[in-house]
Short mmCIF file of C-alpha atoms and ligand atoms in Angstrom, two decimals:
data_model
loop_
_atom_site.label_atom_id
_atom_site.label_comp_id
_atom_site.label_asym_id
_atom_site.label_seq_id
_atom_site.Cartn_x
_atom_site.Cartn_y
_atom_site.Cartn_z
CA MET A 1 -43.69 -21.46 -4.33
CA ARG A 2 -40.68 -19.38 -3.33
CA LEU A 3 -39.43 -16.28 -5.12
CA PHE A 4 -35.77 -15.44 -4.56
CA TYR A 5 -35.17 -11.73 -5.02
CA SER A 6 -32.83 -8.92 -4.03
CA SER A 7 -34.29 -5.57 -3.08
CA GLY A 8 -32.13 -3.64 -5.57
CA SER A 9 -32.85 -5.83 -8.59
CA PRO A 10 -35.16 -4.26 -11.18
CA TYR A 11 -35.76 -7.67 -12.78
CA ALA A 12 -36.87 -9.21 -9.50
CA ARG A 13 -39.01 -6.14 -8.88
CA MET A 14 -40.89 -6.82 -12.12
CA VAL A 15 -41.96 -10.19 -10.77
CA ARG A 16 -42.73 -8.80 -7.30
CA VAL A 17 -44.94 -6.06 -8.80
CA ALA A 18 -46.65 -8.67 -11.02
CA LEU A 19 -47.37 -10.90 -8.00
CA ARG A 20 -49.10 -7.98 -6.29
CA GLU A 21 -51.03 -6.82 -9.36
CA THR A 22 -52.33 -10.35 -10.01
CA ASN A 23 -53.10 -11.00 -6.32
CA LEU A 24 -50.92 -14.12 -6.53
CA LEU A 25 -48.64 -12.96 -3.71
CA PRO A 26 -50.33 -15.18 -1.04
CA ARG A 27 -49.25 -18.23 -3.05
CA VAL A 28 -45.58 -17.23 -3.01
CA THR A 29 -43.03 -16.79 -0.22
CA GLU A 30 -40.57 -14.04 -1.08
CA VAL A 31 -37.03 -14.86 0.03
CA GLU A 32 -34.40 -12.11 -0.02
CA ALA A 33 -31.14 -13.60 -1.23
CA THR A 34 -27.55 -12.46 -1.59
CA LEU A 35 -25.96 -12.25 -5.03
CA ARG A 36 -22.49 -13.22 -6.25
CA ASP A 37 -22.04 -15.07 -2.98
CA PRO A 38 -21.01 -18.74 -2.69
CA ALA A 39 -23.32 -19.01 0.35
CA SER A 40 -26.35 -17.55 -1.48
CA ALA A 41 -29.64 -19.34 -0.76
CA ILE A 42 -30.30 -19.41 -4.51
CA LEU A 43 -27.39 -21.65 -5.46
CA PRO A 44 -28.73 -24.94 -4.08
CA VAL A 45 -31.81 -24.57 -6.30
CA ASN A 46 -30.41 -22.63 -9.26
CA PRO A 47 -26.73 -22.75 -10.23
CA VAL A 48 -27.19 -19.62 -12.36
CA GLY A 49 -27.51 -17.75 -9.06
CA ARG A 50 -29.53 -14.83 -10.39
CA VAL A 51 -32.71 -13.16 -9.26
CA PRO A 52 -35.53 -13.48 -9.92
CA THR A 53 -35.67 -17.24 -9.40
CA LEU A 54 -39.08 -18.81 -8.85
CA LEU A 55 -38.96 -22.23 -7.18
CA LEU A 56 -42.02 -24.32 -8.06
CA PRO A 57 -43.48 -26.97 -5.72
CA ASP A 58 -41.98 -29.80 -7.83
CA GLY A 59 -38.47 -28.35 -7.43
CA THR A 60 -38.32 -26.68 -10.86
CA ALA A 61 -36.39 -23.43 -10.56
CA LEU A 62 -37.57 -20.92 -13.14
CA THR A 63 -35.03 -18.26 -13.95
CA GLU A 64 -35.36 -15.35 -16.44
CA THR A 65 -37.95 -12.66 -15.83
CA VAL A 66 -39.91 -13.14 -19.07
CA LEU A 67 -40.33 -16.85 -18.40
CA ILE A 68 -41.50 -16.22 -14.86
CA LEU A 69 -44.02 -13.56 -15.92
CA ASP A 70 -45.36 -15.92 -18.59
CA PHE A 71 -45.59 -18.73 -16.02
CA LEU A 72 -47.58 -16.54 -13.59
CA ASP A 73 -50.32 -16.31 -16.22
CA THR A 74 -50.80 -20.09 -15.98
CA LEU A 75 -51.89 -19.79 -12.34
CA GLY A 76 -55.40 -18.65 -13.18
CA ALA A 77 -55.36 -15.07 -11.90
CA ALA A 78 -58.16 -12.82 -13.18
CA HIS A 79 -55.62 -10.19 -14.23
CA ARG A 80 -53.44 -11.49 -17.07
CA LEU A 81 -49.94 -10.14 -17.65
CA LEU A 82 -49.81 -11.08 -21.35
CA PRO A 83 -52.53 -11.88 -23.89
CA ALA A 84 -53.05 -15.65 -24.17
CA GLU A 85 -52.63 -15.93 -27.94
CA GLY A 86 -52.67 -14.31 -31.33
CA ALA A 87 -51.07 -11.15 -32.67
CA ALA A 88 -51.83 -9.28 -29.44
CA ARG A 89 -49.63 -11.73 -27.54
CA TRP A 90 -46.67 -11.16 -29.86
CA ARG A 91 -47.15 -7.40 -29.80
CA ALA A 92 -47.04 -7.52 -26.00
CA MET A 93 -44.01 -9.85 -26.10
CA ALA A 94 -42.28 -7.38 -28.43
CA ALA A 95 -42.92 -4.52 -26.03
CA LEU A 96 -41.76 -6.66 -23.11
CA GLY A 97 -38.62 -7.73 -25.00
CA ARG A 98 -37.85 -4.11 -25.80
CA ALA A 99 -38.13 -3.08 -22.15
CA ILE A 100 -35.97 -6.02 -21.06
CA GLY A 101 -33.40 -5.26 -23.77
CA MET A 102 -33.24 -1.68 -22.57
CA MET A 103 -32.97 -2.87 -18.96
CA ASP A 104 -30.07 -5.14 -19.95
CA GLY A 105 -28.30 -2.11 -21.42
CA VAL A 106 -28.82 -0.04 -18.28
CA ALA A 107 -27.62 -2.99 -16.16
CA VAL A 108 -24.38 -3.26 -18.15
CA TRP A 109 -23.86 0.52 -17.91
CA ASN A 110 -24.53 0.44 -14.16
CA ARG A 111 -22.15 -2.51 -13.64
CA GLU A 112 -19.37 -0.62 -15.40
CA LEU A 113 -19.90 2.35 -13.08
CA ARG A 114 -19.63 0.10 -10.02
CA ARG A 115 -16.14 -1.01 -11.05
CA PRO A 116 -13.04 0.88 -9.85
CA GLU A 117 -12.50 3.71 -12.31
CA HIS A 118 -9.40 2.18 -13.90
CA GLU A 119 -11.35 -1.03 -14.72
CA ARG A 120 -14.24 0.72 -16.49
CA SER A 121 -14.62 0.50 -20.26
CA PRO A 122 -15.49 3.91 -21.75
CA GLY A 123 -16.43 2.14 -24.99
CA VAL A 124 -18.94 -0.16 -23.28
CA ILE A 125 -20.41 2.74 -21.30
CA ALA A 126 -20.79 4.86 -24.45
CA GLN A 127 -22.44 1.97 -26.30
CA GLU A 128 -24.98 1.37 -23.52
CA ILE A 129 -25.75 5.09 -23.11
CA THR A 130 -26.49 5.22 -26.83
CA ARG A 131 -28.67 2.10 -26.72
CA THR A 132 -30.57 3.24 -23.66
CA ASN A 133 -31.31 6.71 -25.00
CA ARG A 134 -32.26 5.30 -28.41
CA VAL A 135 -34.95 3.08 -26.90
CA ALA A 136 -36.09 5.80 -24.50
CA ASP A 137 -36.55 8.21 -27.43
CA VAL A 138 -38.71 5.69 -29.28
CA LEU A 139 -40.76 5.18 -26.11
CA GLU A 140 -41.16 8.94 -25.75
CA ALA A 141 -42.42 9.18 -29.34
CA GLU A 142 -44.95 6.45 -28.55
CA ALA A 143 -45.77 7.62 -25.02
CA GLY A 144 -49.35 8.47 -26.00
CA ARG A 145 -49.93 4.79 -26.66
CA LEU A 146 -48.59 3.53 -23.33
CA GLY A 147 -51.62 2.29 -21.46
CA ASP A 148 -52.35 2.50 -17.76
CA THR A 149 -52.78 -1.28 -17.36
CA PRO A 150 -50.14 -3.03 -15.25
CA ASP A 151 -49.47 -5.73 -17.84
CA ALA A 152 -46.05 -7.35 -18.32
CA PRO A 153 -44.64 -4.71 -20.73
CA GLY A 154 -45.94 -1.89 -18.54
CA ILE A 155 -44.55 -3.42 -15.36
CA ALA A 156 -41.15 -4.00 -17.01
CA LEU A 157 -40.94 -0.40 -18.22
CA LEU A 158 -42.10 0.92 -14.86
CA CYS A 159 -39.42 -1.05 -13.00
CA LEU A 160 -36.76 0.04 -15.48
CA LEU A 161 -37.59 3.71 -14.95
CA GLY A 162 -37.89 3.07 -11.22
CA TYR A 163 -34.34 1.71 -11.33
CA ALA A 164 -33.19 4.88 -13.10
CA GLU A 165 -34.90 6.94 -10.36
CA ARG A 166 -33.34 5.13 -7.38
CA ARG A 167 -30.26 3.22 -8.49
CA HIS A 168 -29.00 4.76 -11.70
CA ARG A 169 -29.55 8.49 -11.25
CA THR A 170 -26.55 9.24 -13.41
CA TRP A 171 -29.01 8.94 -16.35
CA PRO A 172 -31.22 12.07 -16.65
CA TRP A 173 -33.94 10.05 -18.36
CA ARG A 174 -36.68 12.65 -17.84
CA ASP A 175 -34.89 15.35 -19.87
CA GLY A 176 -36.75 15.92 -23.13
CA ARG A 177 -39.19 13.08 -22.40
CA PRO A 178 -42.27 14.68 -20.81
CA GLY A 179 -44.63 11.97 -22.11
CA LEU A 180 -42.63 9.14 -20.60
CA ALA A 181 -42.17 11.07 -17.35
CA ALA A 182 -45.93 11.72 -17.05
CA TRP A 183 -46.66 8.04 -17.70
CA TYR A 184 -44.11 6.99 -15.08
CA ASP A 185 -45.38 9.40 -12.44
CA ALA A 186 -48.96 8.18 -12.85
CA MET A 187 -48.02 4.49 -12.78
CA ALA A 188 -45.53 4.90 -9.92
CA ALA A 189 -48.43 5.71 -7.58
CA ARG A 190 -49.58 2.07 -7.71
CA PRO A 191 -49.39 0.29 -4.32
CA SER A 192 -47.56 -2.66 -5.94
CA PHE A 193 -44.78 -0.28 -6.94
CA ALA A 194 -44.63 1.55 -3.62
CA ALA A 195 -44.42 -1.77 -1.75
CA THR A 196 -41.32 -2.83 -3.69
CA LEU A 197 -39.26 0.37 -3.60
CA PRO A 198 -35.53 -0.41 -3.96
CA PRO A 199 -32.97 1.26 -1.70
CA LEU A 200 -31.26 4.38 -3.06
CA SER A 201 -27.78 3.80 -4.39
CA GLY A 202 -24.99 6.30 -4.85
CA LEU A 203 -25.04 6.04 -8.64
N1 LIG B 1 -31.80 -12.05 -17.83
C1 LIG B 1 -32.12 -12.08 -16.44
C2 LIG B 1 -31.32 -11.00 -15.72
C3 LIG B 1 -31.44 -11.09 -14.21
C4 LIG B 1 -30.26 -10.42 -13.54
O1 LIG B 1 -29.30 -9.95 -14.18
N2 LIG B 1 -30.31 -10.34 -12.20
C5 LIG B 1 -29.20 -9.76 -11.48
C6 LIG B 1 -29.71 -8.77 -10.43
S1 LIG B 1 -30.39 -7.33 -11.18
C7 LIG B 1 -28.47 -10.86 -10.72
O2 LIG B 1 -29.11 -11.74 -10.18
N3 LIG B 1 -27.14 -10.78 -10.67
C8 LIG B 1 -26.35 -11.69 -9.93
C9 LIG B 1 -25.31 -12.36 -10.75
O3 LIG B 1 -25.13 -11.98 -11.92
O4 LIG B 1 -24.66 -13.28 -10.24
C10 LIG B 1 -33.63 -11.90 -16.23
O5 LIG B 1 -34.28 -11.39 -17.15
O6 LIG B 1 -34.17 -12.31 -15.20
#
């Protein structure tokens, strides 16, 4: 299998951390790919052109982080990323969906900031700041319940906050959120996280 990723992508990092936590990395070749580029190595296998893309041996190209994380659980690793069934599975999916929804908001906010100033939408930025802080405040209120297991929801939240630390520092996410910050600092020490550190950006 081949995983197409870019080093700055928090979504691709979720899959890269999961591959390390499940010890599935030896079964996957990680391929760094360019984005928004007509010559990108992703395009011949996936016209969507986004990372993460996981190319299976039969040529199926799985795109979308949640689908890929769910697929990894079918490979028989001892460490599962999501419960196999029942209410626990849907609770974990809900937590994962919430982290991804928050990540989507941060990604839109970040994309606006990368535009020339005269092309930015103050309305979109304000909307995504509100969304992001709203979810972060709920997470802070529930921080005592965040476990220390690197399951799919935990990995997604960790990579989201890791993105805020390295590539979206305009958001002072730690302010007023000591529980979330303590959880992040403890989880960020994991080797899977250190091995996938994104480059710093100017934002
Ligand atoms: N919904 C997708 C989002 C993935 C995504 O937005 N990836 C970005 C990098 S962070 C990308 O590949 N952008 C390139 C593009 O939009 O062409 C997922 O969950 O995997």
